[in-house]
Amino acid sequence: HRRFDYRPKTDPYCQARYTFCPTGSAIPVMKEEDVIEVYRLQAPVWEFKYGDLLGHLKIMHDAVGFKSSLTGKNYTMEWYELFQLGNCTFPHLRPGMDAPFWCNQGAACFYEGIDDAHWKANGTLVLVTTISGTMFNEMAQWVKYDNETGIYYETWTVQASPDKKSTLWFDSYECSKFILRTYQKLADLGAVFKKIQTNYTSIILFSGEPIYLGNETSIFGPQGNKTLAAAIRDFYSPFKPHQSVREFFVDLFKIIDRVFLNHQFYLFYNLEYWFLPMKSPYLKIIYEEVPLPVGSKASFGV
């Protein structure tokens, strides 16, 4: 996943139904001698609207919690879409604009408190490691860098087949990937993780070798490819600027139908368009183990 030099300003056209990070705060500087517990947090996506419905599909959202021994304060850190999932997954077709218009950014959110009931009810709240205040402060610097340079949300993982060793064409970039990067950073700083099973959700498309199509200018610009531009617009046409999660799923199934019937998918990744020659089983939601990381430095605590 490509890193960018800065985060672009958001266009006023992009409106979020739910405010991004409403109670967010700056990451505090911890005292070096503090001992901080680190918690793995996981619960079904959109649980606040649908209860455990998506838990049964194993479509989960991941976060990380911290508890300071010196102050007793708890904190939650997560990474998610600025304008909700539908906008990150599909573009808007705006009148008078040839190119599909993307409202797609993801970012980290940090706030005081851990909503124990939310994470425990249908999910997970478990201690995974203990770190020093120094390590926490170094992690905070890394989060700032990660947040400023890894700006686009990517829903899909794309690989050649369901086989574990199959070629990975494109990797997703979403909430769980941020948590895995955070754990890895802590491990590299010396954190030693407990030996517990940790599973994550992936939404995988299966495709033959992707074909590079170009960027917005080369396809939709004055010298662009009119036929290809029309095909991409047509592919995305079932999608409306989403208001409800239900509408998002209705549209999602419309596009899945096209994928199954026509074996094709147009992917927008790192500001470039690709054609995916889709193949069976086309799409899978998997919930599989990704082990906690092993660090590269001497350990601190357990």
mmCIF file of C-alpha atoms in Angstrom:
data_model
loop_
_atom_site.group_PDB
_atom_site.id
_atom_site.type_symbol
_atom_site.label_atom_id
_atom_site.label_comp_id
_atom_site.label_asym_id
_atom_site.label_seq_id
_atom_site.Cartn_x
_atom_site.Cartn_y
_atom_site.Cartn_z
ATOM 1 C CA HIS A 1 0.000 0.000 0.000
ATOM 2 C CA ARG A 2 1.497 3.255 -1.163
ATOM 3 C CA ARG A 3 2.470 6.003 1.297
ATOM 4 C CA PHE A 4 1.532 9.595 0.470
ATOM 5 C CA ASP A 5 3.289 12.854 1.380
ATOM 6 C CA TYR A 6 0.291 14.449 3.032
ATOM 7 C CA ARG A 7 -3.434 14.038 3.624
ATOM 8 C CA PRO A 8 -5.554 15.965 1.101
ATOM 9 C CA LYS A 9 -8.275 18.326 2.332
ATOM 10 C CA THR A 10 -11.692 16.698 2.325
ATOM 11 C CA ASP A 11 -14.175 17.906 -0.262
ATOM 12 C CA PRO A 12 -17.359 19.461 1.229
ATOM 13 C CA TYR A 13 -19.350 17.155 -1.075
ATOM 14 C CA CYS A 14 -18.262 14.228 1.118
ATOM 15 C CA GLN A 15 -20.647 14.092 4.048
ATOM 16 C CA ALA A 16 -20.488 11.492 6.796
ATOM 17 C CA ARG A 17 -23.722 10.170 8.251
ATOM 18 C CA TYR A 18 -21.942 9.613 11.568
ATOM 19 C CA THR A 19 -19.282 12.075 12.665
ATOM 20 C CA PHE A 20 -15.777 10.672 12.460
ATOM 21 C CA CYS A 21 -14.110 10.365 15.895
ATOM 22 C CA PRO A 22 -16.588 12.646 17.740
ATOM 23 C CA THR A 23 -14.855 12.478 21.152
ATOM 24 C CA GLY A 24 -11.317 12.122 19.819
ATOM 25 C CA SER A 25 -8.410 13.659 21.685
ATOM 26 C CA ALA A 26 -4.655 14.018 21.299
ATOM 27 C CA ILE A 27 -2.562 11.021 22.388
ATOM 28 C CA PRO A 28 -1.166 11.921 25.839
ATOM 29 C CA VAL A 29 2.512 11.813 26.723
ATOM 30 C CA MET A 30 2.982 9.079 29.333
ATOM 31 C CA LYS A 31 5.569 9.153 32.125
ATOM 32 C CA GLU A 32 8.537 6.976 31.119
ATOM 33 C CA GLU A 33 8.234 4.750 34.180
ATOM 34 C CA ASP A 34 4.498 4.111 33.660
ATOM 35 C CA VAL A 35 3.442 0.516 33.040
ATOM 36 C CA ILE A 36 0.676 0.334 30.445
ATOM 37 C CA GLU A 37 -1.573 -2.621 29.758
ATOM 38 C CA VAL A 38 -2.473 -3.173 26.091
ATOM 39 C CA TYR A 39 -5.830 -4.759 25.204
ATOM 40 C CA ARG A 40 -7.091 -6.347 22.014
ATOM 41 C CA LEU A 41 -10.641 -5.121 21.271
ATOM 42 C CA GLN A 42 -12.976 -6.630 18.682
ATOM 43 C CA ALA A 43 -16.740 -6.470 18.070
ATOM 44 C CA PRO A 44 -19.128 -6.861 15.114
ATOM 45 C CA VAL A 45 -19.174 -3.953 12.642
ATOM 46 C CA TRP A 46 -22.190 -1.600 13.039
ATOM 47 C CA GLU A 47 -23.159 -3.320 16.297
ATOM 48 C CA PHE A 48 -24.688 -0.032 17.466
ATOM 49 C CA LYS A 49 -27.319 -0.373 14.700
ATOM 50 C CA TYR A 50 -27.733 -4.097 14.151
ATOM 51 C CA GLY A 51 -26.655 -5.830 17.355
ATOM 52 C CA ASP A 52 -24.814 -9.052 16.676
ATOM 53 C CA LEU A 53 -26.125 -9.546 13.109
ATOM 54 C CA LEU A 54 -22.731 -9.020 11.464
ATOM 55 C CA GLY A 55 -21.048 -10.982 14.248
ATOM 56 C CA HIS A 56 -22.636 -14.103 12.788
ATOM 57 C CA LEU A 57 -21.049 -13.250 9.442
ATOM 58 C CA LYS A 58 -17.779 -12.598 11.293
ATOM 59 C CA ILE A 59 -17.530 -9.065 9.894
ATOM 60 C CA MET A 60 -15.617 -7.588 12.802
ATOM 61 C CA HIS A 61 -14.142 -4.230 13.755
ATOM 62 C CA ASP A 62 -10.829 -4.101 15.614
ATOM 63 C CA ALA A 63 -9.356 -1.605 18.056
ATOM 64 C CA VAL A 64 -6.670 -1.470 20.743
ATOM 65 C CA GLY A 65 -7.064 -0.353 24.358
ATOM 66 C CA PHE A 66 -4.527 1.020 26.856
ATOM 67 C CA LYS A 67 -4.606 1.323 30.641
ATOM 68 C CA SER A 68 -2.086 3.431 32.559
ATOM 69 C CA SER A 69 -0.975 2.013 35.919
ATOM 70 C CA LEU A 70 0.067 5.460 37.201
ATOM 71 C CA THR A 71 -3.178 7.312 36.440
ATOM 72 C CA GLY A 72 -5.663 4.438 36.149
ATOM 73 C CA LYS A 73 -6.972 6.003 32.931
ATOM 74 C CA ASN A 74 -8.132 3.892 29.967
ATOM 75 C CA TYR A 75 -7.857 4.810 26.285
ATOM 76 C CA THR A 76 -9.125 3.372 22.996
ATOM 77 C CA MET A 77 -7.397 3.689 19.625
ATOM 78 C CA GLU A 78 -8.920 2.581 16.329
ATOM 79 C CA TRP A 79 -8.740 3.325 12.605
ATOM 80 C CA TYR A 80 -11.789 3.661 10.406
ATOM 81 C CA GLU A 81 -13.468 5.452 7.494
ATOM 82 C CA LEU A 82 -14.027 9.217 7.588
ATOM 83 C CA PHE A 83 -17.199 8.946 5.489
ATOM 84 C CA GLN A 84 -18.442 5.438 6.280
ATOM 85 C CA LEU A 85 -17.720 2.191 4.496
ATOM 86 C CA GLY A 86 -19.906 2.652 1.405
ATOM 87 C CA ASN A 87 -18.010 5.777 0.385
ATOM 88 C CA CYS A 88 -14.649 4.050 0.807
ATOM 89 C CA THR A 89 -15.755 1.073 -1.255
ATOM 90 C CA PHE A 90 -17.609 2.761 -4.120
ATOM 91 C CA PRO A 91 -17.561 6.187 -5.773
ATOM 92 C CA HIS A 92 -20.295 8.713 -6.527
ATOM 93 C CA LEU A 93 -21.263 9.425 -10.128
ATOM 94 C CA ARG A 94 -21.813 13.181 -10.038
ATOM 95 C CA PRO A 95 -23.706 15.105 -12.710
ATOM 96 C CA GLY A 96 -21.401 17.023 -15.012
ATOM 97 C CA MET A 97 -18.316 15.059 -13.945
ATOM 98 C CA ASP A 98 -16.896 12.322 -16.158
ATOM 99 C CA ALA A 99 -14.741 10.631 -13.545
ATOM 100 C CA PRO A 100 -16.256 8.756 -10.595
ATOM 101 C CA PHE A 101 -15.849 10.879 -7.456
ATOM 102 C CA TRP A 102 -14.342 9.152 -4.419
ATOM 103 C CA CYS A 103 -15.045 10.159 -0.819
ATOM 104 C CA ASN A 104 -12.416 7.846 0.571
ATOM 105 C CA GLN A 105 -10.159 8.404 3.540
ATOM 106 C CA GLY A 106 -9.418 6.421 6.674
ATOM 107 C CA ALA A 107 -7.691 7.670 9.825
ATOM 108 C CA ALA A 108 -6.809 6.832 13.399
ATOM 109 C CA CYS A 109 -9.032 7.950 16.262
ATOM 110 C CA PHE A 110 -7.815 8.117 19.875
ATOM 111 C CA TYR A 111 -10.066 8.861 22.856
ATOM 112 C CA GLU A 112 -10.207 8.426 26.608
ATOM 113 C CA GLY A 113 -12.124 5.464 28.007
ATOM 114 C CA ILE A 114 -12.804 1.867 26.931
ATOM 115 C CA ASP A 115 -16.470 0.934 26.452
ATOM 116 C CA ASP A 116 -16.138 -2.408 28.242
ATOM 117 C CA ALA A 117 -19.739 -3.441 27.670
ATOM 118 C CA HIS A 118 -19.528 -2.866 23.914
ATOM 119 C CA TRP A 119 -16.386 -4.938 23.392
ATOM 120 C CA LYS A 120 -17.302 -7.693 25.866
ATOM 121 C CA ALA A 121 -20.969 -8.243 24.873
ATOM 122 C CA ASN A 122 -20.433 -9.826 21.442
ATOM 123 C CA GLY A 123 -16.697 -9.570 21.047
ATOM 124 C CA THR A 124 -13.332 -9.523 22.729
ATOM 125 C CA LEU A 125 -11.547 -7.492 25.379
ATOM 126 C CA VAL A 126 -8.339 -9.264 26.335
ATOM 127 C CA LEU A 127 -4.916 -8.233 27.662
ATOM 128 C CA VAL A 128 -2.239 -8.953 25.048
ATOM 129 C CA THR A 129 0.913 -7.277 26.413
ATOM 130 C CA THR A 130 2.342 -4.713 28.836
ATOM 131 C CA ILE A 131 4.561 -1.813 27.748
ATOM 132 C CA SER A 132 6.473 1.068 29.342
ATOM 133 C CA GLY A 133 5.512 4.733 29.085
ATOM 134 C CA THR A 134 8.565 5.247 26.869
ATOM 135 C CA MET A 135 7.352 2.605 24.409
ATOM 136 C CA PHE A 136 3.870 4.128 24.400
ATOM 137 C CA ASN A 137 5.308 7.570 23.546
ATOM 138 C CA GLU A 138 7.404 6.105 20.720
ATOM 139 C CA MET A 139 4.311 4.320 19.400
ATOM 140 C CA ALA A 140 2.410 7.645 19.477
ATOM 141 C CA GLN A 141 5.043 9.233 17.213
ATOM 142 C CA TRP A 142 4.699 6.313 14.807
ATOM 143 C CA VAL A 143 0.870 6.631 14.796
ATOM 144 C CA LYS A 144 1.242 10.281 13.733
ATOM 145 C CA TYR A 145 3.483 9.261 10.816
ATOM 146 C CA ASP A 146 1.261 6.322 9.832
ATOM 147 C CA ASN A 147 -1.810 8.542 9.912
ATOM 148 C CA GLU A 148 -0.351 11.305 7.784
ATOM 149 C CA THR A 149 0.976 9.000 5.060
ATOM 150 C CA GLY A 150 -1.467 6.049 4.875
ATOM 151 C CA ILE A 151 -4.646 7.898 4.020
ATOM 152 C CA TYR A 152 -6.904 5.788 1.795
ATOM 153 C CA TYR A 153 -9.189 3.039 3.057
ATOM 154 C CA GLU A 154 -9.175 -0.142 0.973
ATOM 155 C CA THR A 155 -11.984 -2.636 1.593
ATOM 156 C CA TRP A 156 -10.886 -5.451 -0.685
ATOM 157 C CA THR A 157 -8.118 -8.006 -0.546
ATOM 158 C CA VAL A 158 -7.558 -9.435 -4.046
ATOM 159 C CA GLN A 159 -5.823 -12.766 -4.570
ATOM 160 C CA ALA A 160 -5.478 -15.449 -7.222
ATOM 161 C CA SER A 161 -7.308 -18.275 -5.411
ATOM 162 C CA PRO A 162 -8.519 -19.407 -1.955
ATOM 163 C CA ASP A 163 -5.305 -21.394 -1.534
ATOM 164 C CA LYS A 164 -3.247 -20.109 1.423
ATOM 165 C CA LYS A 165 -0.126 -19.750 -0.752
ATOM 166 C CA SER A 166 -1.917 -18.077 -3.646
ATOM 167 C CA THR A 167 -0.642 -14.825 -5.189
ATOM 168 C CA LEU A 168 -1.786 -11.678 -3.392
ATOM 169 C CA TRP A 169 -2.586 -9.044 -6.026
ATOM 170 C CA PHE A 170 -3.822 -6.270 -3.701
ATOM 171 C CA ASP A 171 -3.921 -6.051 0.079
ATOM 172 C CA SER A 172 -6.712 -4.370 2.002
ATOM 173 C CA TYR A 173 -6.024 -1.342 4.185
ATOM 174 C CA GLU A 174 -8.630 -1.090 6.926
ATOM 175 C CA CYS A 175 -9.166 -1.168 10.713
ATOM 176 C CA SER A 176 -7.567 -4.541 11.383
ATOM 177 C CA LYS A 177 -4.472 -3.742 9.306
ATOM 178 C CA PHE A 178 -3.868 -0.658 11.474
ATOM 179 C CA ILE A 179 -4.133 -2.786 14.633
ATOM 180 C CA LEU A 180 -1.699 -5.350 13.181
ATOM 181 C CA ARG A 181 0.748 -2.538 12.271
ATOM 182 C CA THR A 182 0.422 -1.132 15.809
ATOM 183 C CA TYR A 183 1.125 -4.528 17.401
ATOM 184 C CA GLN A 184 4.134 -4.984 15.120
ATOM 185 C CA LYS A 185 5.471 -1.553 16.070
ATOM 186 C CA LEU A 186 5.113 -2.396 19.777
ATOM 187 C CA ALA A 187 6.845 -5.753 19.218
ATOM 188 C CA ASP A 188 9.706 -3.969 17.429
ATOM 189 C CA LEU A 189 9.971 -1.625 20.425
ATOM 190 C CA GLY A 190 10.296 -4.649 22.712
ATOM 191 C CA ALA A 191 6.755 -5.647 23.705
ATOM 192 C CA VAL A 192 6.296 -9.366 24.342
ATOM 193 C CA PHE A 193 2.831 -10.599 23.375
ATOM 194 C CA LYS A 194 0.893 -13.344 25.123
ATOM 195 C CA LYS A 195 0.334 -16.613 23.273
ATOM 196 C CA ILE A 196 -3.354 -16.269 22.433
ATOM 197 C CA GLN A 197 -5.302 -16.863 19.230
ATOM 198 C CA THR A 198 -6.212 -13.699 17.334
ATOM 199 C CA ASN A 199 -8.537 -13.777 14.305
ATOM 200 C CA TYR A 200 -9.368 -11.055 11.770
ATOM 201 C CA THR A 201 -11.924 -10.527 9.019
ATOM 202 C CA SER A 202 -10.912 -10.238 5.348
ATOM 203 C CA ILE A 203 -13.207 -9.614 2.390
ATOM 204 C CA ILE A 204 -11.443 -11.305 -0.518
ATOM 205 C CA LEU A 205 -12.018 -11.047 -4.269
ATOM 206 C CA PHE A 206 -10.576 -13.821 -6.462
ATOM 207 C CA SER A 207 -9.119 -12.770 -9.786
ATOM 208 C CA GLY A 208 -6.735 -13.705 -12.562
ATOM 209 C CA GLU A 209 -3.806 -11.341 -13.134
ATOM 210 C CA PRO A 210 -5.082 -7.733 -12.822
ATOM 211 C CA ILE A 211 -4.820 -5.477 -15.874
ATOM 212 C CA TYR A 212 -3.623 -1.906 -15.317
ATOM 213 C CA LEU A 213 -6.013 0.603 -16.906
ATOM 214 C CA GLY A 214 -4.623 4.012 -15.928
ATOM 215 C CA ASN A 215 -5.444 6.879 -13.611
ATOM 216 C CA GLU A 216 -8.313 9.349 -13.560
ATOM 217 C CA THR A 217 -6.687 11.696 -16.102
ATOM 218 C CA SER A 218 -5.582 9.032 -18.574
ATOM 219 C CA ILE A 219 -9.039 7.374 -18.589
ATOM 220 C CA PHE A 220 -11.483 10.243 -18.034
ATOM 221 C CA GLY A 221 -9.445 13.267 -19.164
ATOM 222 C CA PRO A 222 -9.699 15.058 -22.545
ATOM 223 C CA GLN A 223 -7.347 12.510 -24.177
ATOM 224 C CA GLY A 224 -8.995 9.653 -22.276
ATOM 225 C CA ASN A 225 -10.472 6.347 -23.389
ATOM 226 C CA LYS A 226 -14.207 7.038 -23.834
ATOM 227 C CA THR A 227 -15.196 3.372 -24.108
ATOM 228 C CA LEU A 228 -13.303 2.382 -20.974
ATOM 229 C CA ALA A 229 -14.610 5.437 -19.106
ATOM 230 C CA ALA A 230 -18.192 4.435 -19.962
ATOM 231 C CA ALA A 231 -17.570 0.820 -18.868
ATOM 232 C CA ILE A 232 -16.202 1.911 -15.476
ATOM 233 C CA ARG A 233 -19.083 4.349 -14.919
ATOM 234 C CA ASP A 234 -21.560 1.637 -15.861
ATOM 235 C CA PHE A 235 -19.949 -0.806 -13.431
ATOM 236 C CA TYR A 236 -20.320 1.635 -10.542
ATOM 237 C CA SER A 237 -23.790 2.864 -11.561
ATOM 238 C CA PRO A 238 -25.817 0.699 -9.116
ATOM 239 C CA PHE A 239 -24.328 2.652 -6.232
ATOM 240 C CA LYS A 240 -26.011 5.676 -4.792
ATOM 241 C CA PRO A 241 -24.548 8.046 -2.216
ATOM 242 C CA HIS A 242 -25.483 5.865 0.728
ATOM 243 C CA GLN A 243 -27.531 6.905 3.643
ATOM 244 C CA SER A 244 -28.290 3.607 5.331
ATOM 245 C CA VAL A 245 -26.370 0.405 5.907
ATOM 246 C CA ARG A 246 -29.303 -1.535 4.433
ATOM 247 C CA GLU A 247 -29.028 0.411 1.148
ATOM 248 C CA PHE A 248 -25.291 -0.235 1.122
ATOM 249 C CA PHE A 249 -25.909 -3.987 1.271
ATOM 250 C CA VAL A 250 -28.601 -3.842 -1.434
ATOM 251 C CA ASP A 251 -26.122 -2.070 -3.719
ATOM 252 C CA LEU A 252 -23.312 -4.418 -2.712
ATOM 253 C CA PHE A 253 -25.409 -7.401 -3.802
ATOM 254 C CA LYS A 254 -26.192 -5.685 -7.127
ATOM 255 C CA ILE A 255 -22.479 -5.404 -7.858
ATOM 256 C CA ILE A 256 -21.753 -8.948 -6.680
ATOM 257 C CA ASP A 257 -24.419 -10.063 -9.142
ATOM 258 C CA ARG A 258 -22.542 -8.278 -11.947
ATOM 259 C CA VAL A 259 -19.272 -9.837 -10.818
ATOM 260 C CA PHE A 260 -20.769 -13.345 -10.891
ATOM 261 C CA LEU A 261 -22.536 -12.867 -14.237
ATOM 262 C CA ASN A 262 -19.832 -10.971 -16.122
ATOM 263 C CA HIS A 263 -16.684 -12.109 -14.273
ATOM 264 C CA GLN A 264 -15.431 -8.547 -14.055
ATOM 265 C CA PHE A 265 -14.598 -5.980 -11.419
ATOM 266 C CA TYR A 266 -13.079 -2.505 -11.712
ATOM 267 C CA LEU A 267 -10.801 -1.750 -8.763
ATOM 268 C CA PHE A 268 -9.589 1.707 -7.754
ATOM 269 C CA TYR A 269 -6.387 1.290 -5.718
ATOM 270 C CA ASN A 270 -3.781 3.931 -4.812
ATOM 271 C CA LEU A 271 -5.487 6.382 -7.205
ATOM 272 C CA GLU A 272 -5.265 3.990 -10.178
ATOM 273 C CA TYR A 273 -7.837 1.825 -11.955
ATOM 274 C CA TRP A 274 -7.373 -1.895 -12.550
ATOM 275 C CA PHE A 275 -9.509 -4.481 -14.312
ATOM 276 C CA LEU A 276 -9.923 -7.758 -12.413
ATOM 277 C CA PRO A 277 -10.802 -10.844 -14.514
ATOM 278 C CA MET A 278 -12.841 -12.483 -11.752
ATOM 279 C CA LYS A 279 -12.921 -16.218 -11.179
ATOM 280 C CA SER A 280 -14.690 -18.688 -8.922
ATOM 281 C CA PRO A 281 -15.427 -18.484 -5.984
ATOM 282 C CA TYR A 282 -15.389 -14.715 -6.783
ATOM 283 C CA LEU A 283 -15.825 -13.414 -3.235
ATOM 284 C CA LYS A 284 -15.340 -14.756 0.274
ATOM 285 C CA ILE A 285 -15.547 -13.301 3.764
ATOM 286 C CA ILE A 286 -13.021 -15.127 5.891
ATOM 287 C CA TYR A 287 -12.256 -14.909 9.597
ATOM 288 C CA GLU A 288 -8.836 -16.382 10.125
ATOM 289 C CA GLU A 289 -5.992 -16.395 12.597
ATOM 290 C CA VAL A 290 -3.157 -13.895 12.307
ATOM 291 C CA PRO A 291 -0.681 -14.588 15.124
ATOM 292 C CA LEU A 292 0.452 -11.805 17.457
ATOM 293 C CA PRO A 293 3.891 -10.558 16.385
ATOM 294 C CA VAL A 294 7.327 -11.454 17.670
ATOM 295 C CA GLY A 295 9.584 -8.450 18.117
ATOM 296 C CA SER A 296 13.141 -7.758 17.097
ATOM 297 C CA LYS A 297 14.415 -6.221 20.361
ATOM 298 C CA ALA A 298 15.099 -7.259 23.942
ATOM 299 C CA SER A 299 11.856 -7.650 25.859
ATOM 300 C CA PHE A 300 10.226 -5.463 28.466
ATOM 301 C CA GLY A 301 7.749 -7.022 30.883
ATOM 302 C CA VAL A 302 5.309 -9.762 29.991
#
